[in-house]
Coordinates of C-alpha atoms in Angstrom, one line a residue:
Chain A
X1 CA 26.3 25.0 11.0
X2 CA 24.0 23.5 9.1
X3 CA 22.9 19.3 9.2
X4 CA 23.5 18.0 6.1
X5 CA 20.6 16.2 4.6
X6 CA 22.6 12.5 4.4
X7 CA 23.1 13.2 8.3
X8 CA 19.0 13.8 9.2
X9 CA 18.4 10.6 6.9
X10 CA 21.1 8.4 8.1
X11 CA 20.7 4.8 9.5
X12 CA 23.3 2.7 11.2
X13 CA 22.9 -0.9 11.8
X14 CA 21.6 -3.1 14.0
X15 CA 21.0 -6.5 12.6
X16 CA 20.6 -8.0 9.2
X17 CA 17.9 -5.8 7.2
X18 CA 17.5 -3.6 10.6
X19 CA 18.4 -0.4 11.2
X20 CA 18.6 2.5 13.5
X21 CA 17.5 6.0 12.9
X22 CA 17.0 9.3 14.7
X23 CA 14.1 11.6 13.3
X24 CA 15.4 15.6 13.6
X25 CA 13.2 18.1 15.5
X26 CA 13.9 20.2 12.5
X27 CA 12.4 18.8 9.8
X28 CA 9.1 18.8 11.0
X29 CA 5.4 20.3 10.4
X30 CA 4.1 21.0 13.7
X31 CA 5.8 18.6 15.6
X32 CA 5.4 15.7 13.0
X33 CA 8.1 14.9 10.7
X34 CA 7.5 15.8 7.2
X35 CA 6.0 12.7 4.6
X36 CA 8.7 13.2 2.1
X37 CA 11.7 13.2 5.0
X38 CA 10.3 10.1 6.3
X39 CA 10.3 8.0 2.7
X40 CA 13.9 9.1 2.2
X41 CA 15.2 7.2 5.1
X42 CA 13.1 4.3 4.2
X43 CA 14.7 4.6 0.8
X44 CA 18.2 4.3 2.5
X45 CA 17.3 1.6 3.9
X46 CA 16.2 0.1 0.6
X47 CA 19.5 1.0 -0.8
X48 CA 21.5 -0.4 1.8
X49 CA 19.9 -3.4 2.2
X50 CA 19.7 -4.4 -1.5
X51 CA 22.1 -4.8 -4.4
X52 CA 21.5 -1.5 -6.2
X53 CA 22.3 1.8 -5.5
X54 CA 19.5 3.9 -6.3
X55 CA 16.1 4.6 -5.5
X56 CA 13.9 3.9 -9.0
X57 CA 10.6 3.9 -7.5
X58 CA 9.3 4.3 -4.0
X59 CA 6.0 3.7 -2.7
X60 CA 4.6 4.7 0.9
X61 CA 1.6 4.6 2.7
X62 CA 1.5 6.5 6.3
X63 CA -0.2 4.6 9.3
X64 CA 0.6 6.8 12.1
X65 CA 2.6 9.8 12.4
X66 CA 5.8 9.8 14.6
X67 CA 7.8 12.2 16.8
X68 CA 11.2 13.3 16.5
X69 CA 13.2 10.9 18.0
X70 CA 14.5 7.1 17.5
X71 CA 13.0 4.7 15.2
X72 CA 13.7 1.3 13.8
X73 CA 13.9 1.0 10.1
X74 CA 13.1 -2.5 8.8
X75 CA 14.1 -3.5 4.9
X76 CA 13.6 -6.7 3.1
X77 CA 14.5 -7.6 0.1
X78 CA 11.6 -9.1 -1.7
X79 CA 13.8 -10.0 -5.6
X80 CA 17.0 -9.0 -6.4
X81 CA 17.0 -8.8 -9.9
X82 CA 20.1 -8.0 -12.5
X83 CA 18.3 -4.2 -13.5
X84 CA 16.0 -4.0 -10.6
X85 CA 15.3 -5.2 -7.3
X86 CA 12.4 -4.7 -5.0
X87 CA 12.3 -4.1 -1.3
X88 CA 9.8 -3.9 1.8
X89 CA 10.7 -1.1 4.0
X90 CA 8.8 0.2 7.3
X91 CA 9.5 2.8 9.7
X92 CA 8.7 1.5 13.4
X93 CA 8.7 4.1 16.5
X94 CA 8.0 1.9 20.1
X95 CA 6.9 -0.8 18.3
X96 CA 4.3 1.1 16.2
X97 CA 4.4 1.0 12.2
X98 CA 4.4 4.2 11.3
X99 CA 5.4 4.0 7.2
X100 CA 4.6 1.2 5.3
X101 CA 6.8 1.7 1.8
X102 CA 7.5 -0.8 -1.7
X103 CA 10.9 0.6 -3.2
X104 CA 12.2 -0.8 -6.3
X105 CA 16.0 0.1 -6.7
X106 CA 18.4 0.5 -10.0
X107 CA 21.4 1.8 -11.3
X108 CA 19.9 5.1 -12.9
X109 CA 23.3 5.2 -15.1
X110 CA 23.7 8.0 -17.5
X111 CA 21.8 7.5 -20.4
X112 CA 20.3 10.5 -22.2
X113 CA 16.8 11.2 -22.6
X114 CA 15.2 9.2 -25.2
X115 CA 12.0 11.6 -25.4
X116 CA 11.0 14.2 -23.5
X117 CA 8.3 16.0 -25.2
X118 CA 5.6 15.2 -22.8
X119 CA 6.5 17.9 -20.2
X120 CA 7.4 21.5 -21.0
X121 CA 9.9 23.3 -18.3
X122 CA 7.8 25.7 -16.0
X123 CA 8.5 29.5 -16.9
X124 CA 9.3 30.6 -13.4
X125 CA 12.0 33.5 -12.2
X126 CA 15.3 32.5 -10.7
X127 CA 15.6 31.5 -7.5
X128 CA 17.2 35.3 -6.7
X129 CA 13.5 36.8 -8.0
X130 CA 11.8 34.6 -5.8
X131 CA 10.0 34.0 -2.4
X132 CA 11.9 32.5 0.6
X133 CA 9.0 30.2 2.5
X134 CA 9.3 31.5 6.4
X135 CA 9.1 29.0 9.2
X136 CA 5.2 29.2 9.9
X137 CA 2.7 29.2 7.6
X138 CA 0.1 31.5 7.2
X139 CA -2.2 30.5 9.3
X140 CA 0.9 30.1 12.0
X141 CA 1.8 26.4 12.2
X142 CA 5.7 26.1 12.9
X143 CA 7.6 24.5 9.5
X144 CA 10.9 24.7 10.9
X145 CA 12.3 22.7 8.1
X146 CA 11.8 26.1 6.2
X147 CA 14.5 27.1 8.5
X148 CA 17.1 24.2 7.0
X149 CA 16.1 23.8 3.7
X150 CA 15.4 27.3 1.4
X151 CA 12.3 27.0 -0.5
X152 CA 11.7 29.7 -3.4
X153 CA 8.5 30.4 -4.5
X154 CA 7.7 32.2 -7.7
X155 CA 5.9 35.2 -6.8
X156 CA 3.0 34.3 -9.3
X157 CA 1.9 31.7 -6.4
X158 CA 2.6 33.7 -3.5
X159 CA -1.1 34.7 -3.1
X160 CA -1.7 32.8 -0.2
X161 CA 0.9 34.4 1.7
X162 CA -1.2 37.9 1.9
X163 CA -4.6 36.3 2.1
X164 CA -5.1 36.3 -1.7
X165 CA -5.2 33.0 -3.1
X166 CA -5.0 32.3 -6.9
X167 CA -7.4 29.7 -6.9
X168 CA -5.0 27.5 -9.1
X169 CA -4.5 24.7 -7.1
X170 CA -0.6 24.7 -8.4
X171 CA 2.4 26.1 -6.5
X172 CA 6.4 26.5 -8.2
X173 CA 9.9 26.7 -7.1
X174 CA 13.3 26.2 -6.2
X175 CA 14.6 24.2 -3.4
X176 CA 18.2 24.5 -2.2
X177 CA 19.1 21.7 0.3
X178 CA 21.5 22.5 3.4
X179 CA 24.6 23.4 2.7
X180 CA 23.7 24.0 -1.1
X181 CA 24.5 20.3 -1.4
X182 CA 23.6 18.0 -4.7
X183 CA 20.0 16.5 -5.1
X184 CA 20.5 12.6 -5.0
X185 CA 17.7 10.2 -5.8
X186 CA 16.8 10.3 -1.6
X187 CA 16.5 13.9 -1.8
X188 CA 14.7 14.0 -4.5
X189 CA 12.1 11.9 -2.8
X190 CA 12.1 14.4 -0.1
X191 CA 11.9 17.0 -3.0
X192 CA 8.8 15.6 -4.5
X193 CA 6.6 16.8 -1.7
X194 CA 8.8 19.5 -0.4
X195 CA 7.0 22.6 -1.4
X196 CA 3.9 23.8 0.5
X197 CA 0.6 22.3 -0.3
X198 CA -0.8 23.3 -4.1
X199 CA -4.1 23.2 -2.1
X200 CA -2.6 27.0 -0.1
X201 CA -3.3 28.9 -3.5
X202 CA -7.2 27.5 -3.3
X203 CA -7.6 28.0 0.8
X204 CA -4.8 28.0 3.5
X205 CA -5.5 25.0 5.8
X206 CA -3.4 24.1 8.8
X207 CA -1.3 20.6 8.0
X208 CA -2.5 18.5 5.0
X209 CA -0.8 15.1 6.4
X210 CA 0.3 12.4 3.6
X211 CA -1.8 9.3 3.5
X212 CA 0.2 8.0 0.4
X213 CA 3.0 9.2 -1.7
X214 CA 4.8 8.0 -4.6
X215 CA 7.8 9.2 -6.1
X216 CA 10.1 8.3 -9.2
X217 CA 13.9 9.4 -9.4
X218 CA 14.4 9.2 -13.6
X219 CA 17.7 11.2 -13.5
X220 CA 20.9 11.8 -11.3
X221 CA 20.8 15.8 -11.4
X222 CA 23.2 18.1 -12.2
X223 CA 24.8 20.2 -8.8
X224 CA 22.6 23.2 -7.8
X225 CA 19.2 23.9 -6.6
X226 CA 16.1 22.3 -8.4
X227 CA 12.5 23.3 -9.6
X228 CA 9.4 21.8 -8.8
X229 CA 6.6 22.5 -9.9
X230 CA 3.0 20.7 -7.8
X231 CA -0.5 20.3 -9.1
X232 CA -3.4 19.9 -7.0
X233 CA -6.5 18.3 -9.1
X234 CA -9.2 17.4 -6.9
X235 CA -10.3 18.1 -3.1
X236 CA -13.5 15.9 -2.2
X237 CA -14.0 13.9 0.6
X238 CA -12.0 16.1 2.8
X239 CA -8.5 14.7 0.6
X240 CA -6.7 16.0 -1.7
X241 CA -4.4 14.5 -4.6
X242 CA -1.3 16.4 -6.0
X243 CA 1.1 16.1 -8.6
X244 CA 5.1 17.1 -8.2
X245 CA 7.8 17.5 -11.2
X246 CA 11.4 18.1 -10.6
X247 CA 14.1 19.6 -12.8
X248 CA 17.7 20.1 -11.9
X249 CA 19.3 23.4 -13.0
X250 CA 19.7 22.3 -16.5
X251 CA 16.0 21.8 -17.1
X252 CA 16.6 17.8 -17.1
X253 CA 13.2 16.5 -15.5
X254 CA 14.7 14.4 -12.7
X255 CA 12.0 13.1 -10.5
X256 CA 8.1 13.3 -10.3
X257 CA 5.4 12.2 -7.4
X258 CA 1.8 11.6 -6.6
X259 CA 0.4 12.0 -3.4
X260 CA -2.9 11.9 -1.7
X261 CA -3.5 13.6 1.4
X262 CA -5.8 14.4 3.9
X263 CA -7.1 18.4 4.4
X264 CA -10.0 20.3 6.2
X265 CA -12.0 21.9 3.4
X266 CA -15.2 20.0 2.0
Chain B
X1 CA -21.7 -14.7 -23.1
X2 CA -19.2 -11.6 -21.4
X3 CA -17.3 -12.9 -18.7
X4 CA -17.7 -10.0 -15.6
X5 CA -14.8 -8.1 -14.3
X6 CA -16.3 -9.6 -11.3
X7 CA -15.6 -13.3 -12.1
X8 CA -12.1 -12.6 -13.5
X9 CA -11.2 -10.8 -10.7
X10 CA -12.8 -13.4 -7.9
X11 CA -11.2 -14.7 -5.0
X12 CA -12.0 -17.5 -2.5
X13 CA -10.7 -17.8 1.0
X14 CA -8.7 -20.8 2.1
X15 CA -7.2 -19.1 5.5
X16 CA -7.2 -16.0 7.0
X17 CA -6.4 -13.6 5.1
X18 CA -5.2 -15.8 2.3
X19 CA -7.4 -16.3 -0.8
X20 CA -7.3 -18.4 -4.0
X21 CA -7.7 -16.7 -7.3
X22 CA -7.5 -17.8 -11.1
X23 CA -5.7 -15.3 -13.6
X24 CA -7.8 -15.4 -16.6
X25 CA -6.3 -16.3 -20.5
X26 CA -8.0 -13.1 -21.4
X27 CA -6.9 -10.9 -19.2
X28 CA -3.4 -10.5 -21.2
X29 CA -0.9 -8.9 -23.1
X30 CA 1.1 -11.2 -25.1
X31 CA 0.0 -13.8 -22.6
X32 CA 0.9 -12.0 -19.5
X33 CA -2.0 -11.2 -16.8
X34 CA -2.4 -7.3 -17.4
X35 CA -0.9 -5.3 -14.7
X36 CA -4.2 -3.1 -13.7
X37 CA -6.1 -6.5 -13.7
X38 CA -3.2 -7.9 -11.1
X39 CA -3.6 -4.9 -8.8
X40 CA -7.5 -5.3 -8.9
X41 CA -7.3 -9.0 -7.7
X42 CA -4.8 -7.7 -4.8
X43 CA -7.3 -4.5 -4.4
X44 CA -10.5 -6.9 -3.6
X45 CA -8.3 -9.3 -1.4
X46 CA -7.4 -5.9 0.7
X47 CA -11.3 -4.6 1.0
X48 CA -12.4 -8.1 1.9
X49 CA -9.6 -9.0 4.3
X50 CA -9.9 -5.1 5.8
X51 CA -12.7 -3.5 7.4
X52 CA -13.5 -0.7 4.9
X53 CA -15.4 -1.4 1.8
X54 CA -13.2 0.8 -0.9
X55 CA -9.6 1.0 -2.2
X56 CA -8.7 4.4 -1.9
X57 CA -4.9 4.3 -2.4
X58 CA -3.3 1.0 -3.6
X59 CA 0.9 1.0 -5.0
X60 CA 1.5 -2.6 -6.7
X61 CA 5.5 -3.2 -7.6
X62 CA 5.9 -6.0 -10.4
X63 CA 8.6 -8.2 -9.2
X64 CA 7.6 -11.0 -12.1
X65 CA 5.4 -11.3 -14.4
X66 CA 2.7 -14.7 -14.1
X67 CA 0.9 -16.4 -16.3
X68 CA -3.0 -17.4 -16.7
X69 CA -3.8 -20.0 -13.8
X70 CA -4.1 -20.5 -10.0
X71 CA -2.2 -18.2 -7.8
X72 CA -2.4 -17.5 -4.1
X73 CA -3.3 -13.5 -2.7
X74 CA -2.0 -13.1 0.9
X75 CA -3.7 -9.8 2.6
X76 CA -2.4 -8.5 5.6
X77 CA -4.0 -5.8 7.9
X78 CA -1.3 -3.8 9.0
X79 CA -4.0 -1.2 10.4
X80 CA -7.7 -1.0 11.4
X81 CA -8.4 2.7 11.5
X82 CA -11.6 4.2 11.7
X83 CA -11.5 6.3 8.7
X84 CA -9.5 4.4 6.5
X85 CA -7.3 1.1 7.1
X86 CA -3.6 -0.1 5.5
X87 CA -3.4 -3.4 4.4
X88 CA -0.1 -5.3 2.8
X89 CA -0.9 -7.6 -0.2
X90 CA 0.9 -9.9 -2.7
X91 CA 0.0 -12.3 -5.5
X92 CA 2.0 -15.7 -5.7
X93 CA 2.5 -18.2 -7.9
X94 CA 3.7 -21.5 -7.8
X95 CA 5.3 -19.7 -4.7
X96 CA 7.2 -17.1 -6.2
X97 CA 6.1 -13.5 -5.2
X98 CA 5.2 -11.7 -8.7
X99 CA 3.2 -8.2 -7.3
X100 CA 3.5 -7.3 -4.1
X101 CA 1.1 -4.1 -3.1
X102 CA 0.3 -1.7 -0.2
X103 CA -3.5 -0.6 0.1
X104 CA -5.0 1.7 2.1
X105 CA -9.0 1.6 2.3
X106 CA -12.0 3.7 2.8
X107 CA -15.7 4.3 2.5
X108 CA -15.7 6.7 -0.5
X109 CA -19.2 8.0 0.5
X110 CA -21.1 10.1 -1.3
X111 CA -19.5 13.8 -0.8
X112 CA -19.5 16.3 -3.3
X113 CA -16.6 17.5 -4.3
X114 CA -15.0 20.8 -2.7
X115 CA -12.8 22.0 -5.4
X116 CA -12.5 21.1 -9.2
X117 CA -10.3 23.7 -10.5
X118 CA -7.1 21.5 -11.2
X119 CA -8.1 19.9 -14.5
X120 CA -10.6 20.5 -17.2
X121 CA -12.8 17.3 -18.7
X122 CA -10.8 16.5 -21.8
X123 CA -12.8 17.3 -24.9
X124 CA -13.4 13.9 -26.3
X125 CA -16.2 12.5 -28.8
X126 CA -18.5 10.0 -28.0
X127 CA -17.7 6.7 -27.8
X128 CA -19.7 6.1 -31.4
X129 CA -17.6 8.5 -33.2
X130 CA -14.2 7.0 -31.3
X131 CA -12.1 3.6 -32.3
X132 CA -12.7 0.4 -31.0
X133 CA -9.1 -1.0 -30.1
X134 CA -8.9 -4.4 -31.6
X135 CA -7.1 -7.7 -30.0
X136 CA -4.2 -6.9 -32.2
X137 CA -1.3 -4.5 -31.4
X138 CA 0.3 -2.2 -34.5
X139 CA 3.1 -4.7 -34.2
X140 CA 1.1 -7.7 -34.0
X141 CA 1.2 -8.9 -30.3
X142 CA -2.4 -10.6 -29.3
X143 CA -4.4 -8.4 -26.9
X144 CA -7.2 -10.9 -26.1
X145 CA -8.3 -8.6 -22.8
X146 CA -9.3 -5.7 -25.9
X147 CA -11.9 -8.7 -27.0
X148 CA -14.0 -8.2 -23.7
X149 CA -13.6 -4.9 -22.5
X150 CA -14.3 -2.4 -25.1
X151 CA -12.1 0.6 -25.6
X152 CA -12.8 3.3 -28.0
X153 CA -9.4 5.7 -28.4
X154 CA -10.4 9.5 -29.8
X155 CA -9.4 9.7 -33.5
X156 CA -6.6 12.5 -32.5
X157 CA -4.4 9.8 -31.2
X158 CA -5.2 7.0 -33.3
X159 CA -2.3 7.8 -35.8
X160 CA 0.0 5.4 -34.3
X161 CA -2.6 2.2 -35.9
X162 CA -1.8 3.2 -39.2
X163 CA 2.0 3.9 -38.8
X164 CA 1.7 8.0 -38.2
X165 CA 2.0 8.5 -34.5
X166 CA 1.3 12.2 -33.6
X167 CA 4.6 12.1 -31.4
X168 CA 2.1 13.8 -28.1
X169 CA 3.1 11.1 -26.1
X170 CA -1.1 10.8 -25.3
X171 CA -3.9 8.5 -25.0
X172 CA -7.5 9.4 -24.5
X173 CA -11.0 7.5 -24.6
X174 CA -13.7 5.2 -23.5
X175 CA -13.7 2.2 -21.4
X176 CA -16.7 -0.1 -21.1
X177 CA -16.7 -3.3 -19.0
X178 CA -18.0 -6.2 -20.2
X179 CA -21.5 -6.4 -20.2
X180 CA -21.8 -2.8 -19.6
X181 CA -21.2 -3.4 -15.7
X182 CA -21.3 -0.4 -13.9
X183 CA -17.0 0.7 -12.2
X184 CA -16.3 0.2 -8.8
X185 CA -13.6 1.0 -7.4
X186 CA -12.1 -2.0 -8.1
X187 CA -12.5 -1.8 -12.3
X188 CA -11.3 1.8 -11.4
X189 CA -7.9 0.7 -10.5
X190 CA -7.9 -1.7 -13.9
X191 CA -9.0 1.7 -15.8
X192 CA -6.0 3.6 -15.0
X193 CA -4.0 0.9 -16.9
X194 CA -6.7 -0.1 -19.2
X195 CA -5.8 2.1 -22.7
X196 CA -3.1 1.0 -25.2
X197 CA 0.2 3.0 -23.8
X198 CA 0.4 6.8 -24.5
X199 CA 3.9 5.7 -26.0
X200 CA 2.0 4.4 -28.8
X201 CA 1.7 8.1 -30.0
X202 CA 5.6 8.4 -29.8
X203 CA 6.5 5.2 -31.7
X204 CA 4.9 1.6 -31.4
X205 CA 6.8 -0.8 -29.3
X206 CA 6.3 -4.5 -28.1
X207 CA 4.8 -5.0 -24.2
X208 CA 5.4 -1.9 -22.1
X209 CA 6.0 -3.6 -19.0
X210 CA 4.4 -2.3 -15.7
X211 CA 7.2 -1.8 -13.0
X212 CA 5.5 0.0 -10.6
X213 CA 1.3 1.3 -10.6
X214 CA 0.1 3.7 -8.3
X215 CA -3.6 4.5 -8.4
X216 CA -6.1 7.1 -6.3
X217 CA -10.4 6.6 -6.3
X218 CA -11.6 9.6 -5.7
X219 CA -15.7 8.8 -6.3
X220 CA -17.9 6.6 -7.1
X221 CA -18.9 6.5 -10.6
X222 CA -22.6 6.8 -12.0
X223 CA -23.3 3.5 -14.3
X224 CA -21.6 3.8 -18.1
X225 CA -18.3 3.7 -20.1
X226 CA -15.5 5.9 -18.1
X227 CA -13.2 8.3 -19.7
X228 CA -9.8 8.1 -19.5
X229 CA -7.0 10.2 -20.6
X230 CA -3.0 9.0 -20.3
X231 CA 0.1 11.2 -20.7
X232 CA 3.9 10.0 -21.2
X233 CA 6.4 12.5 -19.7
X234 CA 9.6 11.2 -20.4
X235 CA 11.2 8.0 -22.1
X236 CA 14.9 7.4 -20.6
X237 CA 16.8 4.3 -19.7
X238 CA 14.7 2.1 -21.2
X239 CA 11.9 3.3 -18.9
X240 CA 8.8 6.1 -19.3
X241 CA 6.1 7.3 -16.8
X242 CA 2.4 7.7 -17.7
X243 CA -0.3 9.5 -15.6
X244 CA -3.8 8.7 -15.9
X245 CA -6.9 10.5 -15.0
X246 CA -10.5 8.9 -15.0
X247 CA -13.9 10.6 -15.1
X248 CA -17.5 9.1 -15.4
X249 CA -19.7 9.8 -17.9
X250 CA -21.2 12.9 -15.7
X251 CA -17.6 14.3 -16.5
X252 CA -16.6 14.0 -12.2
X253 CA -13.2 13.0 -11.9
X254 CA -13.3 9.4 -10.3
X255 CA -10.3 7.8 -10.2
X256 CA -6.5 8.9 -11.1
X257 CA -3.0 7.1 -11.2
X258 CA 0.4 6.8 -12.3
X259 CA 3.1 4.4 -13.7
X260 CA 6.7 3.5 -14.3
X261 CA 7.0 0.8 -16.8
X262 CA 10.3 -0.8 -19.0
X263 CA 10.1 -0.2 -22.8
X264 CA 12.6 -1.1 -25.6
X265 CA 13.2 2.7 -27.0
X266 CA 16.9 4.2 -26.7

């Protein structure tokens, strides 16, 4: 049976602006819960505690890294406006801050694209034509969250998984969550850095851990699976930034995050 | 006589970790404090209240706009690492929270970068053969901040200043401080917000509001003008993303970010 994405994310209350939270063993990258599961709760939190029910734009920077387990989720509402409000969350674990996160919140409503010409859909196979990520990487760190949610790469950045890196820096796909449910703006958060690292088709590298990641939800998607499509730019300084573009089934670009992230090369 | 990025962006301390600043009248947009300035003053309160000399990562939400004048910058250190440091910073005025930011700091050093393969140096003229942006939108708002720093736009998206936008959605050119200072990471983050909006291109609009600014230094910058090339995605709800990407004038990659801001289009 598989746990539902709202159940690994969910908070219950414990006082005004506090909430509780239990990290799953599953979605994890070697024991540490993954960046983009860990701004999703801290985006229901934002939701909850505020006066609008989506996720607009979320912010987070990552202090220390938890464990699976309980946590305390803190949100406070900074300005609630009439389109937008902003909120402070943090993620706590035995009274450590481990997630420091800004989220502004709106009503995404359903207006159409105005203009969309900036961004062309990538050209990549159906999901059916594509690679399922396995639960270890190559260099055999357990992703068990492979195991929950199905990742599908297209086979034009599948290098890495044979030893034979492109040496593009960018990596495509599909992502199905549990239970084939529909992408919200929280998943898509998770979405946004869901895919293995861009940096894999340069050099595999064990974990490349999240030092900040920001993500934008421009779209309520349509029900099915949804492509992403990540960009890796530069790697100095032994970080690396990367770019990630959602689109729902329909080809409506839906979300899109930055990151920056620590990784062992240079 | 120029007045320095430095001096505009200055802040004295009155408490721990609490600093006095003065928004300058020329630092504006239809009398608005520019959003890349704002996130600049809250950048150097975060080095100076922190132990690490560089911004590295800093997210800035815009919760209300302020005007030229006194405000307060609270900084506080939410972590000390020893590699990098988080620190949580706002702007105030007149005691009502307008940009609240998260930072995380570094020493950039002086590594050379590991891999460059994500993104070619656009192909950009000089700044001599480029065009100066005046203090003057198409649509006649006052730009007074385009009298001091000096920003030269390549000719191939200068359609929009005489009415024939090329409909890219892009922005590309030159950035000089003034007095020719040399960027720090500091001016960086101002640079990633610094060129008329890449909406221009699509069709001319009054202030395009900055909601949310996320920006990345990757380097530090030899001394000269800075290249900077911006890119709209996609305009919906009344709101449209922009990346930017910075180099130096030895074409390295310095400095990167990304935006969600409001604009009156569909």
């Amino acid at each position: 049976m598989a746990i539902s994405f709202d159940d690994v994310t969910s908070i219950n209350p414990i006082a005004p602006g506090r909430y509780a939270a239990q990290l799953d063993a599953a979605w994890t990258i070697g024991g540490r819960p993954h960046g983009g599961y860990l701004l999703a709760v801290l985006g229901r939190a934002a939701i909850t505690a505020g006066e609008h029910p989506h996720v607009l734009a979320v912010s987070g920077h990552f202090l220390h890294a938890p464990v699976p387990g309980p946590v305390e989720v803190e949100a406070d509402v900074l300005r609630a406006g009439r389109g937008a409000s902003q909120v402070r969350a943090r993620l706590v674990q035995d009274g450590r801050g481990c997630v420091e996160a800004l989220v502004t919140t709106a009503d995404l409503g359903s207006a159409q694209p105005y203009w969309t010409g900036g961004l062309a859909v990538p050209d990549v196979p159906g999901p059916e034509s594509c690679m399922r990520v396995p639960g270890r990487t190559p260099l055999g760190m357990a992703v068990p969250i492979m195991d929950h949610v199905t990742v599908q790469l297209d086979p034009a950045v599948t290098g890495f998984a044979t030893g034979r890196p492109s040496g593009q820096g960018q990596m495509r796909g599909w992502i199905s969550l549990p239970g084939d449910a529909t992408f919200d703006p929280l998943s898509l958060v998770y979405a946004t850095d869901a895919l293995p690292p861009a940096t894999f088709e340069v050099e595999p590298t064990g974990w490349v851990p999240t030092m900040e990641l920001t993500a934008y939800v421009r779209a309520l998607p349509e029900p099915g699976p949804v492509l992403v499509q990540q960009h890796a730019h530069l790697i100095t300084g032994q970080r690396v930034d990367e770019t990630a573009y959602v689109w729902d089934c329909t080809g409506r670009l839906v979300a899109q995050g930055t990151q920056l992230a620590g990784i062992r090369l240079g």
